Amino acid sequence: MQSLRILRAMVSESGGNQSVERASAVLNAFTLGRPALRVSDVAAEVGLGISTTSRLLATLESVDLVRRDPVSQLYELGPAVLTMAGIALNNDPIYRQARPVAQRLAWELGLGANVAVRRGAELFYLLNVEGQLAQKSFSLMGQRNPLHATAMGKSLLLGLSPEQRRELLGPEPLHGFTGHTITTFEALDADLARIASRGYSTEIEELALGRACIAAPVRDHTGAVVAAISLSGALSAIALDEREADLGRTIVEAADSVSIGLGYLGPVHTPVREVR
């Protein structure tokens, strides 16, 4: 199997586990902002010598985890990364349940439809589908964003208590990305209380100017918030000032559809015993 071949290649480098950690650091050096790197760039990023970095890159290239452009000699992530990402996604129950729902939303509304889960203090995109009104030349899949400044992040925070949110997000002020970003826990708590009562969250230019988003939480069979699904786009395309109520119902229904697919049956109401 290819995965076993990759593991053997990593362990065969001197140092065993250390080499695996170094190889992971090398792969993580490639980012959306810097997708193609020289050996010296990678070495500087991971804090290793040129010769060690060159050997690691050669090993990773031999198993298709990186590839080198024959003209520029720059390294970039290889096709094996895509293969493993596809396997991981197709094995994820949230992705499987949410994919057709997100595709339908993007097709019918023309907006971006996104699904994310929480990874520590950030949201992690599992899926994004771009409609005709929200086309991008890149995918958000695998990228991360802050929780407090995004609609999906706020929906994910509904699964935490105020104390857990404070411990997770750190001291005030929370980072402000624009003049509209919530930067205090008092304001965040108030916003989350409104979100819990109406069933969906919104974000208008809190992360980036000119952009807006509406989201709802997805729950699993235990009732825990495990993901969020959203609609996003330019202010003029999503027009929350005119159709927030309609889009709110749409995104809540979409979240409910995914939740039911994950086994969620709704809140459990304990009958009140009659006092005699």
PDB file of C-alpha atoms in Angstrom:
ATOM      1  CA  MET A   1       0.000   0.000   0.000  1.00  0.00           C
ATOM      2  CA  GLN A   2       1.128   3.538  -0.758  1.00  0.00           C
ATOM      3  CA  SER A   3       0.606   4.698   2.840  1.00  0.00           C
ATOM      4  CA  LEU A   4       2.819   1.872   4.134  1.00  0.00           C
ATOM      5  CA  ARG A   5       5.442   2.744   1.545  1.00  0.00           C
ATOM      6  CA  ILE A   6       5.407   6.362   2.732  1.00  0.00           C
ATOM      7  CA  LEU A   7       5.751   5.330   6.367  1.00  0.00           C
ATOM      8  CA  ARG A   8       8.665   3.039   5.589  1.00  0.00           C
ATOM      9  CA  ALA A   9      10.371   5.812   3.633  1.00  0.00           C
ATOM     10  CA  MET A  10      10.041   8.213   6.546  1.00  0.00           C
ATOM     11  CA  VAL A  11      11.247   5.760   9.179  1.00  0.00           C
ATOM     12  CA  SER A  12      14.159   4.670   7.010  1.00  0.00           C
ATOM     13  CA  GLU A  13      15.654   8.122   7.463  1.00  0.00           C
ATOM     14  CA  SER A  14      18.007   8.256  10.445  1.00  0.00           C
ATOM     15  CA  GLY A  15      16.203   9.255  13.613  1.00  0.00           C
ATOM     16  CA  GLY A  16      12.925   7.363  13.070  1.00  0.00           C
ATOM     17  CA  ASN A  17      10.199   9.366  14.794  1.00  0.00           C
ATOM     18  CA  GLN A  18      12.270  12.530  14.564  1.00  0.00           C
ATOM     19  CA  SER A  19      12.391  12.157  10.795  1.00  0.00           C
ATOM     20  CA  VAL A  20       8.622  11.763  10.628  1.00  0.00           C
ATOM     21  CA  GLU A  21       8.235  14.956  12.651  1.00  0.00           C
ATOM     22  CA  ARG A  22      10.688  16.742  10.387  1.00  0.00           C
ATOM     23  CA  ALA A  23       8.925  15.497   7.279  1.00  0.00           C
ATOM     24  CA  SER A  24       5.630  16.769   8.691  1.00  0.00           C
ATOM     25  CA  ALA A  25       7.215  20.164   9.330  1.00  0.00           C
ATOM     26  CA  VAL A  26       8.479  20.258   5.744  1.00  0.00           C
ATOM     27  CA  LEU A  27       5.011  19.520   4.360  1.00  0.00           C
ATOM     28  CA  ASN A  28       3.466  22.176   6.586  1.00  0.00           C
ATOM     29  CA  ALA A  29       5.917  24.757   5.243  1.00  0.00           C
ATOM     30  CA  PHE A  30       3.806  24.923   2.070  1.00  0.00           C
ATOM     31  CA  THR A  31       0.902  27.332   2.515  1.00  0.00           C
ATOM     32  CA  LEU A  32      -1.692  29.071   0.375  1.00  0.00           C
ATOM     33  CA  GLY A  33       0.465  32.177   0.387  1.00  0.00           C
ATOM     34  CA  ARG A  34       3.646  30.236  -0.411  1.00  0.00           C
ATOM     35  CA  PRO A  35       2.685  27.096  -2.368  1.00  0.00           C
ATOM     36  CA  ALA A  36       6.039  26.768  -4.183  1.00  0.00           C
ATOM     37  CA  LEU A  37       9.361  26.943  -2.315  1.00  0.00           C
ATOM     38  CA  ARG A  38      13.084  26.602  -2.848  1.00  0.00           C
ATOM     39  CA  VAL A  39      15.089  24.206  -0.694  1.00  0.00           C
ATOM     40  CA  SER A  40      16.521  27.198   1.165  1.00  0.00           C
ATOM     41  CA  ASP A  41      13.001  28.541   1.814  1.00  0.00           C
ATOM     42  CA  VAL A  42      11.913  25.250   3.343  1.00  0.00           C
ATOM     43  CA  ALA A  43      15.098  24.992   5.394  1.00  0.00           C
ATOM     44  CA  ALA A  44      14.578  28.472   6.818  1.00  0.00           C
ATOM     45  CA  GLU A  45      10.932  27.746   7.594  1.00  0.00           C
ATOM     46  CA  VAL A  46      11.566  24.508   9.507  1.00  0.00           C
ATOM     47  CA  GLY A  47      14.921  25.458  11.027  1.00  0.00           C
ATOM     48  CA  LEU A  48      16.996  22.694   9.431  1.00  0.00           C
ATOM     49  CA  GLY A  49      20.191  22.699   7.415  1.00  0.00           C
ATOM     50  CA  ILE A  50      20.122  22.798   3.629  1.00  0.00           C
ATOM     51  CA  SER A  51      21.538  19.267   3.238  1.00  0.00           C
ATOM     52  CA  THR A  52      19.075  17.720   5.717  1.00  0.00           C
ATOM     53  CA  THR A  53      16.162  19.559   4.111  1.00  0.00           C
ATOM     54  CA  SER A  54      17.280  18.491   0.653  1.00  0.00           C
ATOM     55  CA  ARG A  55      17.371  14.817   1.722  1.00  0.00           C
ATOM     56  CA  LEU A  56      13.914  15.053   3.269  1.00  0.00           C
ATOM     57  CA  LEU A  57      12.496  16.679   0.161  1.00  0.00           C
ATOM     58  CA  ALA A  58      14.066  13.982  -2.011  1.00  0.00           C
ATOM     59  CA  THR A  59      12.459  11.265   0.123  1.00  0.00           C
ATOM     60  CA  LEU A  60       9.083  13.016   0.032  1.00  0.00           C
ATOM     61  CA  GLU A  61       9.416  13.438  -3.735  1.00  0.00           C
ATOM     62  CA  SER A  62      10.076   9.720  -4.163  1.00  0.00           C
ATOM     63  CA  VAL A  63       6.633   8.932  -2.688  1.00  0.00           C
ATOM     64  CA  ASP A  64       4.826  11.815  -4.470  1.00  0.00           C
ATOM     65  CA  LEU A  65       4.214  13.866  -1.335  1.00  0.00           C
ATOM     66  CA  VAL A  66       6.077  16.748  -2.971  1.00  0.00           C
ATOM     67  CA  ARG A  67       7.073  17.389  -6.563  1.00  0.00           C
ATOM     68  CA  ARG A  68       9.751  19.604  -8.112  1.00  0.00           C
ATOM     69  CA  ASP A  69       9.082  21.800 -11.109  1.00  0.00           C
ATOM     70  CA  PRO A  70      11.653  20.839 -13.771  1.00  0.00           C
ATOM     71  CA  VAL A  71      12.003  24.436 -14.969  1.00  0.00           C
ATOM     72  CA  SER A  72      11.918  26.572 -11.819  1.00  0.00           C
ATOM     73  CA  GLN A  73      13.274  23.795  -9.529  1.00  0.00           C
ATOM     74  CA  LEU A  74      10.732  24.935  -6.924  1.00  0.00           C
ATOM     75  CA  TYR A  75       9.052  22.326  -4.739  1.00  0.00           C
ATOM     76  CA  GLU A  76       5.294  22.110  -4.191  1.00  0.00           C
ATOM     77  CA  LEU A  77       2.932  19.592  -2.606  1.00  0.00           C
ATOM     78  CA  GLY A  78       2.519  16.428  -4.662  1.00  0.00           C
ATOM     79  CA  PRO A  79      -0.390  14.278  -5.854  1.00  0.00           C
ATOM     80  CA  ALA A  80      -0.168  11.825  -2.935  1.00  0.00           C
ATOM     81  CA  VAL A  81      -1.368  14.626  -0.643  1.00  0.00           C
ATOM     82  CA  LEU A  82      -4.532  14.930  -2.739  1.00  0.00           C
ATOM     83  CA  THR A  83      -5.054  11.162  -2.621  1.00  0.00           C
ATOM     84  CA  MET A  84      -4.800  11.062   1.171  1.00  0.00           C
ATOM     85  CA  ALA A  85      -6.998  14.162   1.558  1.00  0.00           C
ATOM     86  CA  GLY A  86      -9.657  12.529  -0.605  1.00  0.00           C
ATOM     87  CA  ILE A  87      -9.573   9.358   1.486  1.00  0.00           C
ATOM     88  CA  ALA A  88      -9.871  11.355   4.720  1.00  0.00           C
ATOM     89  CA  LEU A  89     -12.769  13.435   3.416  1.00  0.00           C
ATOM     90  CA  ASN A  90     -14.700  10.507   1.998  1.00  0.00           C
ATOM     91  CA  ASN A  91     -14.334   8.724   5.333  1.00  0.00           C
ATOM     92  CA  ASP A  92     -15.710  11.724   7.261  1.00  0.00           C
ATOM     93  CA  PRO A  93     -19.433  11.302   8.075  1.00  0.00           C
ATOM     94  CA  ILE A  94     -20.017  15.069   8.309  1.00  0.00           C
ATOM     95  CA  TYR A  95     -18.522  15.612   4.855  1.00  0.00           C
ATOM     96  CA  ARG A  96     -20.578  12.776   3.360  1.00  0.00           C
ATOM     97  CA  GLN A  97     -23.845  14.053   4.816  1.00  0.00           C
ATOM     98  CA  ALA A  98     -23.184  17.738   4.103  1.00  0.00           C
ATOM     99  CA  ARG A  99     -21.786  17.546   0.567  1.00  0.00           C
ATOM    100  CA  PRO A 100     -25.074  17.086  -1.351  1.00  0.00           C
ATOM    101  CA  VAL A 101     -26.793  19.679   0.863  1.00  0.00           C
ATOM    102  CA  ALA A 102     -24.064  22.269   0.227  1.00  0.00           C
ATOM    103  CA  GLN A 103     -24.079  21.532  -3.501  1.00  0.00           C
ATOM    104  CA  ARG A 104     -27.831  22.091  -3.666  1.00  0.00           C
ATOM    105  CA  LEU A 105     -27.600  25.386  -1.762  1.00  0.00           C
ATOM    106  CA  ALA A 106     -24.842  26.722  -4.018  1.00  0.00           C
ATOM    107  CA  TRP A 107     -26.720  25.670  -7.160  1.00  0.00           C
ATOM    108  CA  GLU A 108     -30.089  27.099  -6.114  1.00  0.00           C
ATOM    109  CA  LEU A 109     -28.891  30.366  -4.532  1.00  0.00           C
ATOM    110  CA  GLY A 110     -25.679  31.066  -6.427  1.00  0.00           C
ATOM    111  CA  LEU A 111     -23.829  31.768  -3.168  1.00  0.00           C
ATOM    112  CA  GLY A 112     -20.895  30.033  -1.526  1.00  0.00           C
ATOM    113  CA  ALA A 113     -21.949  27.070   0.627  1.00  0.00           C
ATOM    114  CA  ASN A 114     -19.457  26.041   3.304  1.00  0.00           C
ATOM    115  CA  VAL A 115     -19.112  23.380   6.000  1.00  0.00           C
ATOM    116  CA  ALA A 116     -16.633  23.610   8.868  1.00  0.00           C
ATOM    117  CA  VAL A 117     -15.723  21.901  12.128  1.00  0.00           C
ATOM    118  CA  ARG A 118     -13.837  23.228  15.128  1.00  0.00           C
ATOM    119  CA  ARG A 119     -10.160  22.435  15.514  1.00  0.00           C
ATOM    120  CA  GLY A 120      -8.990  23.987  18.758  1.00  0.00           C
ATOM    121  CA  ALA A 121      -9.530  27.748  18.674  1.00  0.00           C
ATOM    122  CA  GLU A 122     -10.178  27.855  14.922  1.00  0.00           C
ATOM    123  CA  LEU A 123     -12.719  26.633  12.423  1.00  0.00           C
ATOM    124  CA  PHE A 124     -11.532  24.179   9.805  1.00  0.00           C
ATOM    125  CA  TYR A 125     -13.179  24.055   6.371  1.00  0.00           C
ATOM    126  CA  LEU A 126     -14.264  20.550   5.373  1.00  0.00           C
ATOM    127  CA  LEU A 127     -16.101  21.653   2.268  1.00  0.00           C
ATOM    128  CA  ASN A 128     -16.935  24.668   0.156  1.00  0.00           C
ATOM    129  CA  VAL A 129     -18.973  24.899  -3.020  1.00  0.00           C
ATOM    130  CA  GLU A 130     -19.065  28.138  -4.994  1.00  0.00           C
ATOM    131  CA  GLY A 131     -22.243  29.280  -6.717  1.00  0.00           C
ATOM    132  CA  GLN A 132     -22.371  31.551  -9.742  1.00  0.00           C
ATOM    133  CA  LEU A 133     -22.512  34.694  -7.585  1.00  0.00           C
ATOM    134  CA  ALA A 134     -19.585  33.712  -5.363  1.00  0.00           C
ATOM    135  CA  GLN A 135     -17.031  32.132  -7.637  1.00  0.00           C
ATOM    136  CA  LYS A 136     -13.446  31.948  -6.377  1.00  0.00           C
ATOM    137  CA  SER A 137     -10.334  30.771  -8.152  1.00  0.00           C
ATOM    138  CA  PHE A 138      -9.301  28.758  -5.077  1.00  0.00           C
ATOM    139  CA  SER A 139     -10.829  26.329  -2.601  1.00  0.00           C
ATOM    140  CA  LEU A 140     -11.335  27.041   1.099  1.00  0.00           C
ATOM    141  CA  MET A 141     -11.134  23.330   1.924  1.00  0.00           C
ATOM    142  CA  GLY A 142      -8.526  22.704   4.617  1.00  0.00           C
ATOM    143  CA  GLN A 143      -8.126  26.362   5.489  1.00  0.00           C
ATOM    144  CA  ARG A 144      -8.736  27.826   8.934  1.00  0.00           C
ATOM    145  CA  ASN A 145     -10.444  30.948  10.243  1.00  0.00           C
ATOM    146  CA  PRO A 146     -11.082  32.479  13.686  1.00  0.00           C
ATOM    147  CA  LEU A 147     -14.189  31.465  15.603  1.00  0.00           C
ATOM    148  CA  HIS A 148     -15.287  34.812  17.029  1.00  0.00           C
ATOM    149  CA  ALA A 149     -15.173  36.718  13.721  1.00  0.00           C
ATOM    150  CA  THR A 150     -17.123  34.303  11.498  1.00  0.00           C
ATOM    151  CA  ALA A 151     -20.734  33.143  11.327  1.00  0.00           C
ATOM    152  CA  MET A 152     -19.718  29.481  11.239  1.00  0.00           C
ATOM    153  CA  GLY A 153     -17.330  30.039  14.138  1.00  0.00           C
ATOM    154  CA  LYS A 154     -20.099  31.539  16.258  1.00  0.00           C
ATOM    155  CA  SER A 155     -22.364  28.587  15.494  1.00  0.00           C
ATOM    156  CA  LEU A 156     -19.567  26.249  16.568  1.00  0.00           C
ATOM    157  CA  LEU A 157     -19.102  28.226  19.799  1.00  0.00           C
ATOM    158  CA  LEU A 158     -22.705  27.444  20.767  1.00  0.00           C
ATOM    159  CA  GLY A 159     -21.439  24.043  21.852  1.00  0.00           C
ATOM    160  CA  LEU A 160     -19.278  25.597  24.581  1.00  0.00           C
ATOM    161  CA  SER A 161     -20.087  27.275  27.893  1.00  0.00           C
ATOM    162  CA  PRO A 162     -19.042  30.911  28.505  1.00  0.00           C
ATOM    163  CA  GLU A 163     -16.202  29.660  30.697  1.00  0.00           C
ATOM    164  CA  GLN A 164     -14.996  27.244  28.026  1.00  0.00           C
ATOM    165  CA  ARG A 165     -15.133  30.001  25.404  1.00  0.00           C
ATOM    166  CA  ARG A 166     -12.992  32.304  27.533  1.00  0.00           C
ATOM    167  CA  GLU A 167     -10.437  29.582  28.156  1.00  0.00           C
ATOM    168  CA  LEU A 168     -10.357  28.651  24.470  1.00  0.00           C
ATOM    169  CA  LEU A 169     -10.173  32.104  22.892  1.00  0.00           C
ATOM    170  CA  GLY A 170      -7.754  33.706  25.339  1.00  0.00           C
ATOM    171  CA  PRO A 171      -7.630  37.109  26.984  1.00  0.00           C
ATOM    172  CA  GLU A 172      -9.471  40.209  25.816  1.00  0.00           C
ATOM    173  CA  PRO A 173      -9.440  42.034  23.571  1.00  0.00           C
ATOM    174  CA  LEU A 174     -10.119  39.412  20.940  1.00  0.00           C
ATOM    175  CA  HIS A 175      -8.360  40.119  17.662  1.00  0.00           C
ATOM    176  CA  GLY A 176     -10.142  42.706  15.558  1.00  0.00           C
ATOM    177  CA  PHE A 177      -9.979  42.064  11.809  1.00  0.00           C
ATOM    178  CA  THR A 178     -12.173  45.029  10.882  1.00  0.00           C
ATOM    179  CA  GLY A 179     -14.011  47.748  12.751  1.00  0.00           C
ATOM    180  CA  HIS A 180     -17.033  45.420  12.923  1.00  0.00           C
ATOM    181  CA  THR A 181     -15.304  42.497  14.685  1.00  0.00           C
ATOM    182  CA  ILE A 182     -16.549  41.528  18.138  1.00  0.00           C
ATOM    183  CA  THR A 183     -13.597  41.927  20.508  1.00  0.00           C
ATOM    184  CA  THR A 184     -15.114  41.465  24.002  1.00  0.00           C
ATOM    185  CA  PHE A 185     -16.611  38.396  25.633  1.00  0.00           C
ATOM    186  CA  GLU A 186     -19.579  40.437  26.862  1.00  0.00           C
ATOM    187  CA  ALA A 187     -20.516  41.324  23.280  1.00  0.00           C
ATOM    188  CA  LEU A 188     -19.785  37.773  22.087  1.00  0.00           C
ATOM    189  CA  ASP A 189     -21.967  36.244  24.824  1.00  0.00           C
ATOM    190  CA  ALA A 190     -24.830  38.590  23.896  1.00  0.00           C
ATOM    191  CA  ASP A 191     -24.502  37.718  20.206  1.00  0.00           C
ATOM    192  CA  LEU A 192     -24.429  33.984  20.954  1.00  0.00           C
ATOM    193  CA  ALA A 193     -27.568  34.303  23.106  1.00  0.00           C
ATOM    194  CA  ARG A 194     -29.380  35.853  20.130  1.00  0.00           C
ATOM    195  CA  ILE A 195     -28.026  33.117  17.861  1.00  0.00           C
ATOM    196  CA  ALA A 196     -29.244  30.368  20.213  1.00  0.00           C
ATOM    197  CA  SER A 197     -32.754  31.858  20.315  1.00  0.00           C
ATOM    198  CA  ARG A 198     -33.199  32.247  16.541  1.00  0.00           C
ATOM    199  CA  GLY A 199     -31.178  29.207  15.409  1.00  0.00           C
ATOM    200  CA  TYR A 200     -28.657  30.867  13.060  1.00  0.00           C
ATOM    201  CA  SER A 201     -25.662  33.211  13.174  1.00  0.00           C
ATOM    202  CA  THR A 202     -24.625  36.091  10.960  1.00  0.00           C
ATOM    203  CA  GLU A 203     -21.402  37.897  10.164  1.00  0.00           C
ATOM    204  CA  ILE A 204     -21.320  41.158   8.253  1.00  0.00           C
ATOM    205  CA  GLU A 205     -17.829  42.455   7.450  1.00  0.00           C
ATOM    206  CA  GLU A 206     -16.427  41.102  10.744  1.00  0.00           C
ATOM    207  CA  LEU A 207     -13.649  39.114   9.091  1.00  0.00           C
ATOM    208  CA  ALA A 208     -13.264  40.949   5.770  1.00  0.00           C
ATOM    209  CA  LEU A 209     -14.807  44.098   4.373  1.00  0.00           C
ATOM    210  CA  GLY A 210     -17.381  43.618   1.651  1.00  0.00           C
ATOM    211  CA  ARG A 211     -18.257  40.062   2.735  1.00  0.00           C
ATOM    212  CA  ALA A 212     -21.138  38.568   4.727  1.00  0.00           C
ATOM    213  CA  CYS A 213     -22.185  35.119   5.892  1.00  0.00           C
ATOM    214  CA  ILE A 214     -25.100  33.320   7.553  1.00  0.00           C
ATOM    215  CA  ALA A 215     -24.663  29.948   9.290  1.00  0.00           C
ATOM    216  CA  ALA A 216     -26.328  27.359  11.505  1.00  0.00           C
ATOM    217  CA  PRO A 217     -24.998  24.634  13.813  1.00  0.00           C
ATOM    218  CA  VAL A 218     -24.992  20.952  12.876  1.00  0.00           C
ATOM    219  CA  ARG A 219     -25.540  18.377  15.653  1.00  0.00           C
ATOM    220  CA  ASP A 220     -24.778  14.680  15.907  1.00  0.00           C
ATOM    221  CA  HIS A 221     -26.831  11.862  17.433  1.00  0.00           C
ATOM    222  CA  THR A 222     -25.931  13.037  20.953  1.00  0.00           C
ATOM    223  CA  GLY A 223     -27.133  16.576  20.314  1.00  0.00           C
ATOM    224  CA  ALA A 224     -23.606  18.019  20.458  1.00  0.00           C
ATOM    225  CA  VAL A 225     -22.615  20.762  18.001  1.00  0.00           C
ATOM    226  CA  VAL A 226     -20.122  19.063  15.670  1.00  0.00           C
ATOM    227  CA  ALA A 227     -20.080  21.331  12.624  1.00  0.00           C
ATOM    228  CA  ALA A 228     -21.577  24.410  11.002  1.00  0.00           C
ATOM    229  CA  ILE A 229     -22.948  25.056   7.528  1.00  0.00           C
ATOM    230  CA  SER A 230     -23.107  28.500   5.942  1.00  0.00           C
ATOM    231  CA  LEU A 231     -23.969  30.645   2.954  1.00  0.00           C
ATOM    232  CA  SER A 232     -21.491  33.397   2.093  1.00  0.00           C
ATOM    233  CA  GLY A 233     -20.793  36.004  -0.527  1.00  0.00           C
ATOM    234  CA  ALA A 234     -20.309  39.662  -1.301  1.00  0.00           C
ATOM    235  CA  LEU A 235     -22.628  42.057   0.523  1.00  0.00           C
ATOM    236  CA  SER A 236     -24.547  42.797  -2.668  1.00  0.00           C
ATOM    237  CA  ALA A 237     -24.945  39.102  -3.522  1.00  0.00           C
ATOM    238  CA  ILE A 238     -26.090  37.776  -0.161  1.00  0.00           C
ATOM    239  CA  ALA A 239     -28.109  40.936   0.722  1.00  0.00           C
ATOM    240  CA  LEU A 240     -28.691  40.056   4.370  1.00  0.00           C
ATOM    241  CA  ASP A 241     -30.275  43.448   4.982  1.00  0.00           C
ATOM    242  CA  GLU A 242     -33.136  42.426   2.688  1.00  0.00           C
ATOM    243  CA  ARG A 243     -33.445  38.659   3.048  1.00  0.00           C
ATOM    244  CA  GLU A 244     -31.928  37.596   6.358  1.00  0.00           C
ATOM    245  CA  ALA A 245     -35.160  35.921   7.488  1.00  0.00           C
ATOM    246  CA  ASP A 246     -35.479  33.855   4.299  1.00  0.00           C
ATOM    247  CA  LEU A 247     -31.823  32.832   4.259  1.00  0.00           C
ATOM    248  CA  GLY A 248     -32.014  32.115   7.987  1.00  0.00           C
ATOM    249  CA  ARG A 249     -34.820  29.612   7.431  1.00  0.00           C
ATOM    250  CA  THR A 250     -32.939  28.099   4.501  1.00  0.00           C
ATOM    251  CA  ILE A 251     -29.678  27.573   6.386  1.00  0.00           C
ATOM    252  CA  VAL A 252     -31.439  26.213   9.499  1.00  0.00           C
ATOM    253  CA  GLU A 253     -33.304  23.689   7.321  1.00  0.00           C
ATOM    254  CA  ALA A 254     -30.024  22.723   5.660  1.00  0.00           C
ATOM    255  CA  ALA A 255     -28.313  22.259   9.039  1.00  0.00           C
ATOM    256  CA  ASP A 256     -31.268  20.189  10.277  1.00  0.00           C
ATOM    257  CA  SER A 257     -31.027  17.974   7.182  1.00  0.00           C
ATOM    258  CA  VAL A 258     -27.347  17.246   7.836  1.00  0.00           C
ATOM    259  CA  SER A 259     -27.992  16.751  11.559  1.00  0.00           C
ATOM    260  CA  ILE A 260     -30.750  14.208  10.874  1.00  0.00           C
ATOM    261  CA  GLY A 261     -28.355  12.358   8.571  1.00  0.00           C
ATOM    262  CA  LEU A 262     -25.927  12.174  11.503  1.00  0.00           C
ATOM    263  CA  GLY A 263     -28.608  10.663  13.725  1.00  0.00           C
ATOM    264  CA  TYR A 264     -29.888  13.772  15.507  1.00  0.00           C
ATOM    265  CA  LEU A 265     -33.531  13.357  16.543  1.00  0.00           C
ATOM    266  CA  GLY A 266     -34.047  16.746  18.161  1.00  0.00           C
ATOM    267  CA  PRO A 267     -33.911  17.890  21.777  1.00  0.00           C
ATOM    268  CA  VAL A 268     -35.019  15.357  24.367  1.00  0.00           C
ATOM    269  CA  HIS A 269     -37.814  16.716  26.538  1.00  0.00           C
ATOM    270  CA  THR A 270     -38.228  15.025  29.913  1.00  0.00           C
ATOM    271  CA  PRO A 271     -41.909  14.860  30.880  1.00  0.00           C
ATOM    272  CA  VAL A 272     -42.755  16.853  33.994  1.00  0.00           C
ATOM    273  CA  ARG A 273     -44.102  14.633  36.716  1.00  0.00           C
ATOM    274  CA  GLU A 274     -47.322  15.718  38.314  1.00  0.00           C
ATOM    275  CA  VAL A 275     -46.836  16.597  41.966  1.00  0.00           C
ATOM    276  CA  ARG A 276     -49.441  14.978  44.199  1.00  0.00           C
TER     277      ARG A 276
END
